[in-house]
Tab-separated table of C-alpha atoms in Angstrom:
chain	number	residue	atom	x	y	z
A	1	UNK	CA	6.486	16.029	0.735
A	2	UNK	CA	3.809	14.517	2.907
A	3	UNK	CA	5.138	12.502	5.840
A	4	UNK	CA	4.107	8.851	5.778
A	5	UNK	CA	4.516	6.167	8.427
A	6	UNK	CA	3.570	2.534	7.841
A	7	UNK	CA	2.626	0.063	10.534
A	8	UNK	CA	1.008	-3.328	10.923
A	9	UNK	CA	3.631	-5.568	9.399
A	10	UNK	CA	4.687	-8.785	11.006
A	11	UNK	CA	4.966	-12.532	10.690
A	12	UNK	CA	1.936	-14.472	9.536
A	13	UNK	CA	1.212	-17.993	8.345
A	14	UNK	CA	0.344	-18.623	4.724
A	15	UNK	CA	-3.376	-18.242	4.259
A	16	UNK	CA	-3.589	-15.742	7.058
A	17	UNK	CA	-4.459	-12.077	7.045
A	18	UNK	CA	-2.738	-8.864	7.944
A	19	UNK	CA	-3.798	-5.239	7.829
A	20	UNK	CA	-1.269	-2.538	7.093
A	21	UNK	CA	-1.846	1.096	7.912
A	22	UNK	CA	-0.178	4.241	6.682
A	23	UNK	CA	-0.503	7.421	8.683
A	24	UNK	CA	0.009	10.672	6.816
A	25	UNK	CA	0.746	14.142	8.052
A	26	UNK	CA	-0.807	17.358	6.891
A	27	UNK	CA	-4.263	18.651	6.177
A	28	UNK	CA	-4.113	17.970	2.435
A	29	UNK	CA	-4.097	14.180	2.616
A	30	UNK	CA	-7.460	13.960	0.901
A	31	UNK	CA	-5.994	15.571	-2.212
A	32	UNK	CA	-3.531	12.725	-2.781
A	33	UNK	CA	-3.917	9.479	-4.579
A	34	UNK	CA	-2.170	6.864	-2.453
A	35	UNK	CA	-0.587	3.539	-3.145
A	36	UNK	CA	1.145	0.568	-1.620
A	37	UNK	CA	4.347	-0.867	-3.041
A	38	UNK	CA	6.550	-3.704	-1.899
A	39	UNK	CA	10.124	-4.807	-2.291
A	40	UNK	CA	11.594	-8.218	-1.625
A	41	UNK	CA	15.362	-8.700	-1.184
A	42	UNK	CA	17.139	-8.552	-4.511
A	43	UNK	CA	13.965	-7.552	-6.314
A	44	UNK	CA	12.699	-4.306	-7.748
A	45	UNK	CA	10.100	-2.374	-5.871
A	46	UNK	CA	6.728	-3.292	-7.317
A	47	UNK	CA	3.285	-1.811	-7.288
A	48	UNK	CA	0.672	-3.498	-5.119
A	49	UNK	CA	-2.442	-1.345	-4.870
A	50	UNK	CA	-3.570	2.247	-5.162
A	51	UNK	CA	-6.582	4.365	-4.363
A	52	UNK	CA	-7.651	7.672	-5.835
A	53	UNK	CA	-8.846	10.837	-4.215
A	54	UNK	CA	-12.238	10.271	-2.603
A	55	UNK	CA	-11.702	6.532	-3.118
A	56	UNK	CA	-13.479	6.757	-6.458
A	57	UNK	CA	-10.980	4.432	-8.128
A	58	UNK	CA	-8.810	1.569	-6.994
A	59	UNK	CA	-6.184	-0.375	-8.863
A	60	UNK	CA	-4.482	-3.638	-7.957
A	61	UNK	CA	-1.565	-5.618	-9.230
A	62	UNK	CA	-2.683	-8.884	-10.777
A	63	UNK	CA	-0.704	-10.794	-8.178
A	64	UNK	CA	-2.857	-9.478	-5.327
A	65	UNK	CA	-6.191	-8.916	-7.034
A	66	UNK	CA	-8.984	-10.579	-5.113
A	67	UNK	CA	-6.837	-10.996	-2.015
A	68	UNK	CA	-5.854	-7.467	-1.047
A	69	UNK	CA	-8.078	-4.467	-0.508
A	70	UNK	CA	-6.985	-0.854	-0.221
A	71	UNK	CA	-9.010	1.764	1.612
A	72	UNK	CA	-8.592	5.251	2.983
A	73	UNK	CA	-9.971	7.314	5.814
A	74	UNK	CA	-9.368	10.962	5.021
A	75	UNK	CA	-10.740	12.083	8.374
A	76	UNK	CA	-7.919	10.141	10.031
A	77	UNK	CA	-5.302	10.735	7.339
A	78	UNK	CA	-4.771	7.035	6.855
A	79	UNK	CA	-4.649	4.533	4.052
A	80	UNK	CA	-4.874	0.828	4.765
A	81	UNK	CA	-4.125	-2.402	2.986
A	82	UNK	CA	-6.123	-5.425	4.041
A	83	UNK	CA	-4.204	-8.513	2.989
A	84	UNK	CA	-5.999	-11.839	2.969
A	85	UNK	CA	-4.997	-15.308	1.826
A	86	UNK	CA	-1.376	-14.358	2.210
A	87	UNK	CA	1.256	-16.320	0.342
A	88	UNK	CA	4.995	-16.659	0.943
A	89	UNK	CA	5.461	-14.691	-2.280
A	90	UNK	CA	3.909	-11.706	-0.512
A	91	UNK	CA	6.912	-11.489	1.798
A	92	UNK	CA	8.462	-8.059	1.356
A	93	UNK	CA	8.882	-4.657	2.866
A	94	UNK	CA	5.694	-2.748	2.167
A	95	UNK	CA	5.739	0.978	1.537
A	96	UNK	CA	2.982	3.509	1.159
A	97	UNK	CA	3.429	6.425	-1.181
A	98	UNK	CA	1.646	9.270	-2.869
A	99	UNK	CA	0.819	8.345	-6.451
A	100	UNK	CA	-0.149	9.930	-9.732
A	101	UNK	CA	-3.818	10.945	-9.556
A	102	UNK	CA	-4.505	9.628	-13.064
A	103	UNK	CA	-2.061	6.752	-13.413
A	104	UNK	CA	-2.502	5.373	-9.932
A	105	UNK	CA	0.402	2.928	-9.935
A	106	UNK	CA	3.021	5.615	-10.562
A	107	UNK	CA	4.538	7.001	-7.365
A	108	UNK	CA	5.095	10.722	-6.936
A	109	UNK	CA	7.986	10.610	-4.510
A	110	UNK	CA	6.640	10.741	-0.958
A	111	UNK	CA	7.406	7.423	0.727
A	112	UNK	CA	7.050	5.926	4.138
A	113	UNK	CA	9.861	4.015	5.836
A	114	UNK	CA	8.321	0.638	5.122
A	115	UNK	CA	7.003	-2.202	7.234
A	116	UNK	CA	8.146	-5.807	6.966
A	117	UNK	CA	5.644	-8.495	6.065
A	118	UNK	CA	6.819	-12.077	6.339
A	119	UNK	CA	4.578	-14.952	5.297
A	120	UNK	CA	5.665	-18.404	6.374
A	121	UNK	CA	4.675	-21.668	4.721
């Protein structure tokens, strides 16, 4: 499995912005579709956003569409999640993961350790 490490989480006021980054190991990063998922306490882990190989396709959960933007930099082996207009409902631990190259919101099993995002009212 590819090694993934998330960073950039923190505490932010509602309406604010935060940018999460996921650093991946290996020289085959560009071959993976990547996604962001989140999990709030007592809730199931849910899909947030995903990006295909070569960034040809992106896919967002309805709850974040128009507010979040996923991007990747294959030269740096990173995938990012720009989160704008944050809401308290966005509070969760955010994870990056490799995802199915066709069905982008289905994880393949390589996960980062997660980074906490807390949005205050």
